[in-house]
Coordinates of C-alpha atoms and ligand atoms in Angstrom, one line a residue:
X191 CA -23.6 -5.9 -2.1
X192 CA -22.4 -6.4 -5.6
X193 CA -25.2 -8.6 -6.0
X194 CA -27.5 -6.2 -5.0
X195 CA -26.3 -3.2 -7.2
X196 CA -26.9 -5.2 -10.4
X197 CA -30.1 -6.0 -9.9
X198 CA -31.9 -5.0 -13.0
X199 CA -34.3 -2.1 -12.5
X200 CA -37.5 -2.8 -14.7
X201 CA -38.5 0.1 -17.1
X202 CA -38.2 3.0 -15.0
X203 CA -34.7 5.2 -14.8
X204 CA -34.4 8.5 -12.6
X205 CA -31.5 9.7 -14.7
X206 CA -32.7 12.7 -16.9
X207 CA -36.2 13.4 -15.5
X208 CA -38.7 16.0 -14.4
X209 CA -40.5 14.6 -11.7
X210 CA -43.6 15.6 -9.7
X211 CA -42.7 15.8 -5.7
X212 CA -44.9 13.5 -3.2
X213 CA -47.6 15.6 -2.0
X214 CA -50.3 14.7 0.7
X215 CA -53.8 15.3 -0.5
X216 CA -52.3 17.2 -3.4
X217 CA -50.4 14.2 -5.4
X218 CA -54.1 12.7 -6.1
X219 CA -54.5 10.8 -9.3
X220 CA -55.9 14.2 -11.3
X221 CA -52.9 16.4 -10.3
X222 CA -50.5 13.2 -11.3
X223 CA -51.9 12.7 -15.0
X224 CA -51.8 16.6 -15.1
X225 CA -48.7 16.6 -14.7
X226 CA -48.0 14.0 -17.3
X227 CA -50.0 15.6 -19.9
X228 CA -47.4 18.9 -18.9
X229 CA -44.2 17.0 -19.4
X230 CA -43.2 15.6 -16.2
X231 CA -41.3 12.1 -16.3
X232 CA -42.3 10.7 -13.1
X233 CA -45.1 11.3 -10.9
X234 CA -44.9 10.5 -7.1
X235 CA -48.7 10.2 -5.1
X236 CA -48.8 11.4 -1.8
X237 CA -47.3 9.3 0.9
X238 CA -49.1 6.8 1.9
X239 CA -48.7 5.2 5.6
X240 CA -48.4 1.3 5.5
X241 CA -51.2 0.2 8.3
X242 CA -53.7 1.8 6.0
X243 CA -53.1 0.5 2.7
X244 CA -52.8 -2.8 4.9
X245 CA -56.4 -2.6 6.1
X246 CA -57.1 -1.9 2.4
X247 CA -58.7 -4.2 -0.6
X248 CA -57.7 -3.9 -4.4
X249 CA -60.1 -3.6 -6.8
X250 CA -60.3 -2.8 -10.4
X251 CA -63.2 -0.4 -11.1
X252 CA -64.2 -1.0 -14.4
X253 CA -66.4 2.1 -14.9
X254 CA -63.3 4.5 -14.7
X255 CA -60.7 2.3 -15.7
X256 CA -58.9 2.4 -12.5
X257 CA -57.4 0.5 -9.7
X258 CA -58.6 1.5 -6.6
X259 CA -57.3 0.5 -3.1
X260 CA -60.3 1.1 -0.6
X261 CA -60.4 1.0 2.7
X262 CA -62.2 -1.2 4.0
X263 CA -62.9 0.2 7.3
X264 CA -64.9 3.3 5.9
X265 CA -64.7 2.6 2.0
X266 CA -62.6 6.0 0.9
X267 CA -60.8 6.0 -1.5
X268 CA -56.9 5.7 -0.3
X269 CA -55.3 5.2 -3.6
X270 CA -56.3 5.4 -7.4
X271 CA -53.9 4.6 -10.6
X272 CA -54.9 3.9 -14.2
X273 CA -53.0 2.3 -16.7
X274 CA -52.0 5.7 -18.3
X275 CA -49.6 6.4 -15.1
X276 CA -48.6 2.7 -15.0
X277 CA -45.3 3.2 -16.2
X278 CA -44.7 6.7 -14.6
X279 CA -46.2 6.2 -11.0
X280 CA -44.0 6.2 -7.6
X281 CA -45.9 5.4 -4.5
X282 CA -44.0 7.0 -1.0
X283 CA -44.6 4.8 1.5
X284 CA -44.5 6.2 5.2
X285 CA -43.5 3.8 7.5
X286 CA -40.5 2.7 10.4
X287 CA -41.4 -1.3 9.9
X288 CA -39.0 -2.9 7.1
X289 CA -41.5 -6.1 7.2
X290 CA -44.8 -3.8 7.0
X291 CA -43.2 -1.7 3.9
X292 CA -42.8 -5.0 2.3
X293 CA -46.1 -6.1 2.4
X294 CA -47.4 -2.5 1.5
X295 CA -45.0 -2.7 -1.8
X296 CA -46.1 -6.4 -2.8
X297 CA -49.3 -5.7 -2.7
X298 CA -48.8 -2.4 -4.8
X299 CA -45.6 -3.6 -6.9
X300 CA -47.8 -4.5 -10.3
X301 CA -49.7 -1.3 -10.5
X302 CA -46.8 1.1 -10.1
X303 CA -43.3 1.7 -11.5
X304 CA -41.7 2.2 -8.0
X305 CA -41.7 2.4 -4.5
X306 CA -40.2 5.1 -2.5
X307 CA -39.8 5.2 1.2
X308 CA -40.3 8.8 2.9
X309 CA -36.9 9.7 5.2
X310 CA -37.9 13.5 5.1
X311 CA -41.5 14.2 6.7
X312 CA -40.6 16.4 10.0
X313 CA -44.2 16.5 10.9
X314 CA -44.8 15.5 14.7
X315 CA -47.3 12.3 13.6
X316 CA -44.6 10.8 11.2
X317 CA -41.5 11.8 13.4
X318 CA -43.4 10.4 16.6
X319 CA -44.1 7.3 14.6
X320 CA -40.3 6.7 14.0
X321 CA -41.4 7.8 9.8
X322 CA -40.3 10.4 8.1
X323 CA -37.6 11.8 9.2
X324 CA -37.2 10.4 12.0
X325 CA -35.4 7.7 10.0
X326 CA -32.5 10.2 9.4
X327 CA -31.3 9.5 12.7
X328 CA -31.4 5.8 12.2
X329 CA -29.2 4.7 9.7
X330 CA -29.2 1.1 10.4
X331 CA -33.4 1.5 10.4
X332 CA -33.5 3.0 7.4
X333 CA -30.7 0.5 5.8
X334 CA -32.9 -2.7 6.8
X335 CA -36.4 -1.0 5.0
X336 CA -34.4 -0.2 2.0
X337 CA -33.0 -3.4 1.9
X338 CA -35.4 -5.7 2.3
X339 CA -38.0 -3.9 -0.3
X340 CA -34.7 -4.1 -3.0
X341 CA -34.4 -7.6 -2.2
X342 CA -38.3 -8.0 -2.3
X343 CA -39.9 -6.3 -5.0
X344 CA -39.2 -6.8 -8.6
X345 CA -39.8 -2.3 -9.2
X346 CA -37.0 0.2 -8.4
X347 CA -37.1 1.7 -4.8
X348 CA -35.8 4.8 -4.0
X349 CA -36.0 7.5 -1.0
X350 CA -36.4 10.9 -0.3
X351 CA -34.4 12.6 2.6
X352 CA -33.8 15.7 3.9
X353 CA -30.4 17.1 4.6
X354 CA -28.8 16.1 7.9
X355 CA -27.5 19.4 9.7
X356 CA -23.5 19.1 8.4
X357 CA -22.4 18.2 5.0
X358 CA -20.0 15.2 5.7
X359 CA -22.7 13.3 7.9
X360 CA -25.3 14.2 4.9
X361 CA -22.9 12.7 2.1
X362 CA -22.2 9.7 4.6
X363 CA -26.2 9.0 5.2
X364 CA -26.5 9.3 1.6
X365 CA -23.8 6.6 0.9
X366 CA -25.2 4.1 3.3
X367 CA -28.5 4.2 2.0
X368 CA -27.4 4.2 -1.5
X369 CA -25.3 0.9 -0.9
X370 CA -28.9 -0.7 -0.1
X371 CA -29.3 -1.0 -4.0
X372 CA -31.5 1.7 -4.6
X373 CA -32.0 3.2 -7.7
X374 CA -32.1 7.0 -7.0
X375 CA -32.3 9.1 -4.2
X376 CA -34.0 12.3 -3.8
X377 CA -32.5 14.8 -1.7
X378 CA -34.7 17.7 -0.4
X379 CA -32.1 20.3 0.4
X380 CA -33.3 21.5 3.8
X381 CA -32.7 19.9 7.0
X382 CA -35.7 18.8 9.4
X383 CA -35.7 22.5 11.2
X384 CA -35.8 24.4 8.2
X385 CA -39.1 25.6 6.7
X386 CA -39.9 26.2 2.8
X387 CA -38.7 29.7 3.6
X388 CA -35.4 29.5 3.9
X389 CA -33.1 29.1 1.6
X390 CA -32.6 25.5 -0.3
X391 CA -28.9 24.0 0.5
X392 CA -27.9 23.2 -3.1
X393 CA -24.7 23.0 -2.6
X394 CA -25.2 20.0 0.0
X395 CA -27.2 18.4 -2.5
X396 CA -24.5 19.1 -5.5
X397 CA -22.0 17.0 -2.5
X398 CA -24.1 14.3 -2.5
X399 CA -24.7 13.9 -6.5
X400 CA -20.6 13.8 -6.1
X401 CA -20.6 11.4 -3.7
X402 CA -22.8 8.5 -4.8
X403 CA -22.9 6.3 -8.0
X404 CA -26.9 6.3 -9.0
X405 CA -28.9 9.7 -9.9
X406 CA -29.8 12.0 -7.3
X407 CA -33.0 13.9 -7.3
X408 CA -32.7 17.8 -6.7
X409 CA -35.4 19.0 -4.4
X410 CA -36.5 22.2 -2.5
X411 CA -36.3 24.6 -5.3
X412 CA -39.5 25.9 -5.9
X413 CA -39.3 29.5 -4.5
X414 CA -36.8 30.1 -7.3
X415 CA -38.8 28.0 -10.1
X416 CA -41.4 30.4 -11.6
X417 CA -40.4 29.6 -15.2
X418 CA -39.5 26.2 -17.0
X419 CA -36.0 27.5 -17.8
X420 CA -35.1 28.5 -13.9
X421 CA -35.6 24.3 -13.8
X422 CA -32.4 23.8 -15.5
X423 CA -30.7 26.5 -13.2
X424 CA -31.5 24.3 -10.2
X425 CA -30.3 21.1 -12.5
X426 CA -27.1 23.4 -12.8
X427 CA -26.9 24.3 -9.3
X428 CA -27.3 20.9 -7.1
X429 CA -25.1 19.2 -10.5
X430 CA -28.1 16.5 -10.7
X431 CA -30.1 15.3 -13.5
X432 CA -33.0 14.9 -12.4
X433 CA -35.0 17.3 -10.5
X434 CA -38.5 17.3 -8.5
X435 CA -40.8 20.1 -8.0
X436 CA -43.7 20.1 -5.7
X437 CA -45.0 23.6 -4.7
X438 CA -44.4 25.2 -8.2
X439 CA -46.2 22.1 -9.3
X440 CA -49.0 22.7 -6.5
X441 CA -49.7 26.3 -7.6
X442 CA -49.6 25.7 -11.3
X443 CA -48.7 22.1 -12.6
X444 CA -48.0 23.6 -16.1
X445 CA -44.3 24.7 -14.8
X446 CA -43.6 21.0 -16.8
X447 CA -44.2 22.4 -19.8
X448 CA -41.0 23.1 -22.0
X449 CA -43.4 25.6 -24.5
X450 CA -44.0 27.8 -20.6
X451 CA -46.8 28.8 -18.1
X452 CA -50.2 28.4 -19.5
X453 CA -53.2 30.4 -17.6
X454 CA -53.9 29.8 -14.5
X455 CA -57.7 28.8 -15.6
X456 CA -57.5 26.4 -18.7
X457 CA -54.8 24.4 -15.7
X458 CA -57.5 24.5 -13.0
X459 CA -60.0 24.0 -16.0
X460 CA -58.3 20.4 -17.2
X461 CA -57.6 19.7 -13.4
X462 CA -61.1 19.7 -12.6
X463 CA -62.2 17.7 -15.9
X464 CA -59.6 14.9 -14.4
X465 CA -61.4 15.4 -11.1
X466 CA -65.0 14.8 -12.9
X467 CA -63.3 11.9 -15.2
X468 CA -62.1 9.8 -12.1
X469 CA -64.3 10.7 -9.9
X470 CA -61.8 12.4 -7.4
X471 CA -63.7 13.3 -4.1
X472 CA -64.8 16.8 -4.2
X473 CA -63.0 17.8 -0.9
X474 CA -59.8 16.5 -2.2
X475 CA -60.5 18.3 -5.9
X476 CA -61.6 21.8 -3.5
X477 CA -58.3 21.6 -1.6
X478 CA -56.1 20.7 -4.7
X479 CA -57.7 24.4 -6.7
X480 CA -57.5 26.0 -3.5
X481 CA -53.8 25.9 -3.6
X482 CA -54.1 27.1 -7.2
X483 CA -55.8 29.9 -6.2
X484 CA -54.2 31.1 -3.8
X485 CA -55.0 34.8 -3.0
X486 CA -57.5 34.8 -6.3
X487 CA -59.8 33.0 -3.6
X488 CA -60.3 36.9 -2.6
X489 CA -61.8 37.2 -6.5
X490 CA -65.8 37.1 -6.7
X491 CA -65.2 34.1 -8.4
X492 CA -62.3 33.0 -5.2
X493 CA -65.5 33.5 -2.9
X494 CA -67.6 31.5 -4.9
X495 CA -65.6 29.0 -5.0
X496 CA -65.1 28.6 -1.6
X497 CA -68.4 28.3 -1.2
X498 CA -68.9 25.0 -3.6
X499 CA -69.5 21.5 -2.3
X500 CA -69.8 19.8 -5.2
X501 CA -67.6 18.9 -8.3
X502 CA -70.7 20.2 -10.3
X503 CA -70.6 23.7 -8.8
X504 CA -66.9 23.7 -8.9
X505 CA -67.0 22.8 -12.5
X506 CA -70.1 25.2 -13.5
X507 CA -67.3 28.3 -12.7
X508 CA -65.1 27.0 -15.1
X509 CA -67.9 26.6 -18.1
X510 CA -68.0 22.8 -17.5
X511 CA -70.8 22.6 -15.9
X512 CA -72.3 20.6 -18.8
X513 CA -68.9 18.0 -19.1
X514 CA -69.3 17.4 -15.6
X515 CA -73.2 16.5 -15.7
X516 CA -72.6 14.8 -18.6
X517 CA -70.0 12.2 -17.2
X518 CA -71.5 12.0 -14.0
X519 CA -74.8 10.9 -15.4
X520 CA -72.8 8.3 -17.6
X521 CA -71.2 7.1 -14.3
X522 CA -74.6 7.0 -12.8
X523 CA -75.9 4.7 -15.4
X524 CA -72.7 2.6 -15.7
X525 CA -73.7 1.9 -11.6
X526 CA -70.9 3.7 -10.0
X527 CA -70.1 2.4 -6.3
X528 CA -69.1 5.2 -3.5
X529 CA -69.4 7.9 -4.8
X530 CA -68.6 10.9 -3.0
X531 CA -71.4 13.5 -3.8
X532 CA -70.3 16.6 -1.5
X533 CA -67.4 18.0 0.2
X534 CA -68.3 16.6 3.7
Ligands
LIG673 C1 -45.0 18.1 0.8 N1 -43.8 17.3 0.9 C2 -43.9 16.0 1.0 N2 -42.8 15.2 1.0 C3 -42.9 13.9 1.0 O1 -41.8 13.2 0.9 N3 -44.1 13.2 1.1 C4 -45.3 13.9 1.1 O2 -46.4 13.3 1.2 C5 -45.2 15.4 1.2 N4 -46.3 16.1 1.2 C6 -46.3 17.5 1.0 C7 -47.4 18.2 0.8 C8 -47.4 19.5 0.4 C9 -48.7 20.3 0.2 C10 -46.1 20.2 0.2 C11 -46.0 21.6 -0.2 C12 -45.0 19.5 0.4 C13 -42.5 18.0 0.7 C14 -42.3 18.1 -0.8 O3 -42.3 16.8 -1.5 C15 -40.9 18.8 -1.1 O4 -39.9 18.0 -0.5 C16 -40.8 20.2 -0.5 O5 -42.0 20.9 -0.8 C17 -39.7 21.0 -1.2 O6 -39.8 21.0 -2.6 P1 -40.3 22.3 -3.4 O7 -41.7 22.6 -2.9 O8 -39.3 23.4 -3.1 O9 -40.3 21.9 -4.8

């Protein structure tokens, strides 16, 4: 075990940082440099599931400057990095198979700076899949994955949980899996019941950053993180360093900002030139300003938005109607494979 705990942890630390959460279809490359640009630390994507990244082919795409995983049974898209995120970049894995997450993270291991496994998903197609948080009920499980990838990889791995329904079995999970060798562990303060509207058990995650000798990642406080100084009131409150935000992030990613809030339109303005710049596919770009919107989609300009299908409309109700042309014709030229012209 001692062995394991001094294993050296490549650049990355999770002591100290602002990090954004793992989001499905929202934790897209664009949103992820946003973020960076705003002053987060560390940028999760969303989780990916192992059996599709394993059915997927690398490739370097030299006409954006990224590295693309494709699918290779219907050619999306399934991941996207750049060097710019290289040294920032966790990738959430979902998966129950400690031999599968290991060949999902060696594949991945030199284009990101570390791997976490997802223990808190309480959605019926992870749970039924023995993911998620399914793993919360099985320790032992959950031990072997961890271990295996620490022993594996040469890139930190960490997890996220949720919390288990008493204190002392949530301190005791959280001590198993940090004797795996991890590096941090994220704690989302809610158990696998509880919904985003009730309240955030920071006092179970303040236990846990008691309890266990690497940094523990405060989640779940977004309902009471409208402002950049309410962050360091959760920091306070849960006694961690570290903390991750995902829906304050969602609904404006410029909560990282230490100078405060910008405008809701110049952050769904540089959003969308990120979506133009790596050619993000429009329904993914749609969805991720959607949940920017929110109940502005009721605005004349909400409505018309709704009704765009292509990062060109999208872009022309933000005044870059010309940027977006302008790249896209470059990327035409430049022979740009699978490209996604319209929402489908
Ligand atoms: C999530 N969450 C999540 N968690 C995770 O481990 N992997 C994932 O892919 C996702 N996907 C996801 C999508 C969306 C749209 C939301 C809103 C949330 C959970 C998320 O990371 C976080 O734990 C909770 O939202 C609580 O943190 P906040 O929102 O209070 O900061």
């Amino acid at each position: 075990m001692a062995e394991m705990k001094s294993k050296a942890y490549g650049t990355i630390s999770y002591a100290n940082k602002l990090i954004l959460a793992p989001m499905v279809r929202v934790g897209t490359l664009p949103m992820r440099l946003l973020a960076l640009d705003y002053g987060a630390d560390i940028v999760y994507c969303e989780e990916l599931i192992d059996w599709k990244l394993l059915r997927s082919v690398r490739r370097e795409n030299e006409v954006l400057g990224t590295v693309d995983y494709i699918d290779k049974s219907d050619g999306t898209v399934v991941f996207r990095t750049c060097q710019r995120e290289k040294s920032h970049v966790v990738f959430q894995i979902g998966t129950c198979d400690p031999e599968r997450a290991l060949k999902v993270a060696k594949l991945v291991e030199n284009d990101v700076a570390g791997i976490d496994v997802n223990m808190g998903c309480p959605k019926e197609f992870s749970v039924k899949g023995g993911m998620g948080s399914a793993l919360l009920t099985q320790p032992k499980k959950a031990q072997e994955i961890l271990r295996i990838l620490v022993q594996g990889v040469k890139i930190p791995i960490t997890c996220k949980i949720r919390i288990l329904h008493d204190l002392e079995s949530t301190v005791e999970l959280c001590k198993q899996l940090a004797d795996c060798g991890i590096a941090a562990i994220a704690v989302h303060g809610r158990t696998k019941d509880e919904r985003p509207r009730h309240m955030n058990h920071n006092d179970f995650i303040r236990a846990v950053s008691q309890s266990v000798n690497i940094p523990v990642i405060a989640n779940g406080g977004s309902k009471e993180i409208e402002r950049y100084e309410d962050i360091a009131k959760f920091r306070e409150e849960t006694g961690c360093s570290s903390v991750m935000l995902a829906r304050a992030a969602q609904w404006n990613c410029s909560i990282f900002r230490p100078e405060g809030l910008l405008p809701l339109d110049d952050v769904i303005a540089a959003y969308l030139c990120y979506a133009v710049d790596y050619d993000n596919a429009p329904a993914n770009s749609k969805y991720c300003v959607q949940n920017m919107l929110r109940e502005l989609q009721e605005t004349p300009r909400g409505k018309k938005f709704l009704e765009a299908q292509t990062l060109q409309q999208m872009c022309s109700l933000w005044g870059l109607s010309e940027y977006c042309s302008k790249k896209q014709l470059e990327f035409k030229e430049s022979g740009l494979q699978d490209r996604h012209a319209v929402v489908p």
